[in-house]
Amino acid sequence: AEKIDWRARRGAATREQILDAAVRTLVKRGYSDLTTTTIAKTAGVSRGAMLHHFPAKDVLIREMVRYLFDRRMAAFEKMVATVSRDGNRVAESLKTYWQQVNHPYFIAFFELTVAARTDKMLHAMLAPCQDALDARGLELAQALFPQVARERLTIGLALSQAVVEYLALQHMRRAPNALDDRLIAHLSHHIRAFYGLDAHFNERRP
């Protein structure tokens, strides 16, 4: 039994090693150059080991989508858990999300999203994941801002996501600069006003 358990743990570790290599390859080379040969080389595993865990590229892509989805969802959950309940929750949430979208997981997810425009199979994989992320994001926002109407939260989230993710995409062609932080601060101010939160007081739960 111990031998079987050891093999299972080793197999799981190799599988995660390959998925991590797939994400790194995607970020570095883009979707068009995402080949099983390149991924195996990046992961430092043999072609046979690669095929053992992922017998076809579409199987690997499907698992990578799930891998990225799980980690982005975990990041959402962690963000809400770490945001102060007695401070400026809008500013803290935006700052944390700003850090998330500059992470390789977001860049990889974005690369897949762009590729999905002309890849029906990939689109079918990504669409439910994005819907689940959006739905969970709204639920978590309601937990952070229970005093704000659902419709306003939906609009505020969409606006925040559009601005923050746009700025993150700009980092793919230029270095970060001071204007980024100023825009995030400006966005925070307007979202607070839109939510009806008094800037002079803490956003305590009612």
mmCIF file of C-alpha atoms in Angstrom, residues 33-149:
data_model
loop_
_atom_site.group_PDB
_atom_site.id
_atom_site.type_symbol
_atom_site.label_atom_id
_atom_site.label_comp_id
_atom_site.label_asym_id
_atom_site.label_seq_id
_atom_site.Cartn_x
_atom_site.Cartn_y
_atom_site.Cartn_z
ATOM 1 C CA ASP A 33 4.160 27.678 -29.965
ATOM 2 C CA LEU A 34 2.611 25.606 -27.191
ATOM 3 C CA THR A 35 3.704 22.114 -28.238
ATOM 4 C CA THR A 36 3.956 18.958 -26.163
ATOM 5 C CA THR A 37 7.617 18.626 -27.166
ATOM 6 C CA THR A 38 8.460 22.103 -25.873
ATOM 7 C CA ILE A 39 6.470 21.573 -22.689
ATOM 8 C CA ALA A 40 8.186 18.246 -21.976
ATOM 9 C CA LYS A 41 11.577 19.890 -22.435
ATOM 10 C CA THR A 42 10.641 22.788 -20.151
ATOM 11 C CA ALA A 43 9.306 20.382 -17.524
ATOM 12 C CA GLY A 44 12.422 18.229 -17.729
ATOM 13 C CA VAL A 45 10.468 15.035 -18.369
ATOM 14 C CA SER A 46 10.703 12.429 -21.094
ATOM 15 C CA ARG A 47 8.338 12.270 -24.039
ATOM 16 C CA GLY A 48 7.036 8.992 -22.633
ATOM 17 C CA ALA A 49 6.260 10.531 -19.239
ATOM 18 C CA MET A 50 4.504 13.389 -20.984
ATOM 19 C CA LEU A 51 2.297 11.042 -23.002
ATOM 20 C CA HIS A 52 1.600 8.893 -19.956
ATOM 21 C CA HIS A 53 -0.028 11.805 -18.146
ATOM 22 C CA PHE A 54 -1.375 13.670 -21.180
ATOM 23 C CA PRO A 55 -1.828 11.352 -24.191
ATOM 24 C CA ALA A 56 -2.972 14.199 -26.481
ATOM 25 C CA LYS A 57 -2.498 17.956 -26.647
ATOM 26 C CA ASP A 58 -6.204 18.682 -26.203
ATOM 27 C CA VAL A 59 -6.147 16.671 -22.957
ATOM 28 C CA LEU A 60 -3.225 18.769 -21.732
ATOM 29 C CA ILE A 61 -4.925 22.036 -22.730
ATOM 30 C CA ARG A 62 -8.122 21.029 -20.946
ATOM 31 C CA GLU A 63 -6.209 20.228 -17.768
ATOM 32 C CA MET A 64 -4.190 23.441 -18.022
ATOM 33 C CA VAL A 65 -7.407 25.463 -18.249
ATOM 34 C CA ARG A 66 -8.635 23.741 -15.086
ATOM 35 C CA TYR A 67 -5.228 24.276 -13.436
ATOM 36 C CA LEU A 68 -5.343 28.018 -14.156
ATOM 37 C CA PHE A 69 -8.999 28.280 -13.182
ATOM 38 C CA ASP A 70 -8.392 26.640 -9.794
ATOM 39 C CA ARG A 71 -5.508 28.977 -9.025
ATOM 40 C CA ARG A 72 -7.327 32.122 -10.104
ATOM 41 C CA MET A 73 -10.344 31.097 -8.035
ATOM 42 C CA ALA A 74 -8.099 30.448 -5.029
ATOM 43 C CA ALA A 75 -6.576 33.912 -5.504
ATOM 44 C CA PHE A 76 -10.068 35.461 -5.438
ATOM 45 C CA GLU A 77 -10.896 33.645 -2.210
ATOM 46 C CA LYS A 78 -7.598 34.664 -0.615
ATOM 47 C CA MET A 79 -8.127 38.290 -1.620
ATOM 48 C CA VAL A 80 -11.411 38.507 0.271
ATOM 49 C CA ALA A 81 -9.976 36.679 3.270
ATOM 50 C CA THR A 82 -7.083 39.142 3.576
ATOM 51 C CA VAL A 83 -8.913 42.421 2.909
ATOM 52 C CA SER A 84 -9.402 44.413 6.110
ATOM 53 C CA ARG A 85 -12.992 44.698 7.328
ATOM 54 C CA ASP A 86 -12.260 48.048 8.992
ATOM 55 C CA GLY A 87 -10.312 49.900 6.315
ATOM 56 C CA ASN A 88 -10.706 51.060 2.733
ATOM 57 C CA ARG A 89 -11.912 47.786 1.261
ATOM 58 C CA VAL A 90 -12.292 49.213 -2.251
ATOM 59 C CA ALA A 91 -8.667 50.378 -2.389
ATOM 60 C CA GLU A 92 -7.369 47.158 -0.829
ATOM 61 C CA SER A 93 -9.382 44.977 -3.209
ATOM 62 C CA LEU A 94 -8.197 46.908 -6.260
ATOM 63 C CA LYS A 95 -4.581 46.775 -5.088
ATOM 64 C CA THR A 96 -4.776 43.018 -4.575
ATOM 65 C CA TYR A 97 -6.470 42.422 -7.925
ATOM 66 C CA TRP A 98 -3.838 44.608 -9.580
ATOM 67 C CA GLN A 99 -1.187 42.272 -8.183
ATOM 68 C CA GLN A 100 -3.130 39.241 -9.403
ATOM 69 C CA VAL A 101 -3.454 40.408 -13.005
ATOM 70 C CA ASN A 102 0.285 40.985 -13.199
ATOM 71 C CA HIS A 103 0.881 37.353 -12.230
ATOM 72 C CA PRO A 104 1.790 34.751 -14.908
ATOM 73 C CA TYR A 105 -1.496 32.913 -14.243
ATOM 74 C CA PHE A 106 -3.483 35.889 -15.537
ATOM 75 C CA ILE A 107 -1.172 36.339 -18.527
ATOM 76 C CA ALA A 108 -1.577 32.654 -19.389
ATOM 77 C CA PHE A 109 -5.360 32.876 -19.042
ATOM 78 C CA PHE A 110 -5.362 35.942 -21.288
ATOM 79 C CA GLU A 111 -3.279 34.137 -23.921
ATOM 80 C CA LEU A 112 -5.840 31.330 -23.941
ATOM 81 C CA THR A 113 -8.719 33.810 -24.138
ATOM 82 C CA VAL A 114 -7.246 35.459 -27.229
ATOM 83 C CA ALA A 115 -6.609 32.085 -28.873
ATOM 84 C CA ALA A 116 -10.179 30.991 -28.072
ATOM 85 C CA ARG A 117 -11.533 33.664 -30.424
ATOM 86 C CA THR A 118 -10.771 31.389 -33.383
ATOM 87 C CA ASP A 119 -10.546 28.028 -31.600
ATOM 88 C CA LYS A 120 -14.009 26.612 -30.892
ATOM 89 C CA MET A 121 -12.728 23.776 -28.722
ATOM 90 C CA LEU A 122 -10.712 26.142 -26.547
ATOM 91 C CA HIS A 123 -13.639 28.559 -26.339
ATOM 92 C CA ALA A 124 -15.866 25.745 -25.083
ATOM 93 C CA MET A 125 -13.301 24.983 -22.364
ATOM 94 C CA LEU A 126 -12.810 28.583 -21.254
ATOM 95 C CA ALA A 127 -16.366 29.947 -21.327
ATOM 96 C CA PRO A 128 -17.710 28.064 -18.272
ATOM 97 C CA CYS A 129 -14.544 28.875 -16.308
ATOM 98 C CA GLN A 130 -14.870 32.589 -17.009
ATOM 99 C CA ASP A 131 -18.573 32.494 -16.128
ATOM 100 C CA ALA A 132 -17.744 30.774 -12.832
ATOM 101 C CA LEU A 133 -15.031 33.343 -12.041
ATOM 102 C CA ASP A 134 -17.434 36.212 -12.749
ATOM 103 C CA ALA A 135 -20.192 34.670 -10.628
ATOM 104 C CA ARG A 136 -17.871 33.967 -7.710
ATOM 105 C CA GLY A 137 -16.391 37.449 -7.995
ATOM 106 C CA LEU A 138 -19.853 38.945 -7.535
ATOM 107 C CA GLU A 139 -20.560 36.692 -4.536
ATOM 108 C CA LEU A 140 -17.308 37.729 -2.882
ATOM 109 C CA ALA A 141 -18.007 41.397 -3.602
ATOM 110 C CA GLN A 142 -21.391 41.040 -1.916
ATOM 111 C CA ALA A 143 -19.629 39.596 1.126
ATOM 112 C CA LEU A 144 -17.272 42.585 1.230
ATOM 113 C CA PHE A 145 -19.928 45.227 0.532
ATOM 114 C CA PRO A 146 -23.281 43.919 1.829
ATOM 115 C CA GLN A 147 -24.675 47.457 1.981
ATOM 116 C CA VAL A 148 -24.265 48.004 -1.782
ATOM 117 C CA ALA A 149 -27.065 47.000 -4.176
#
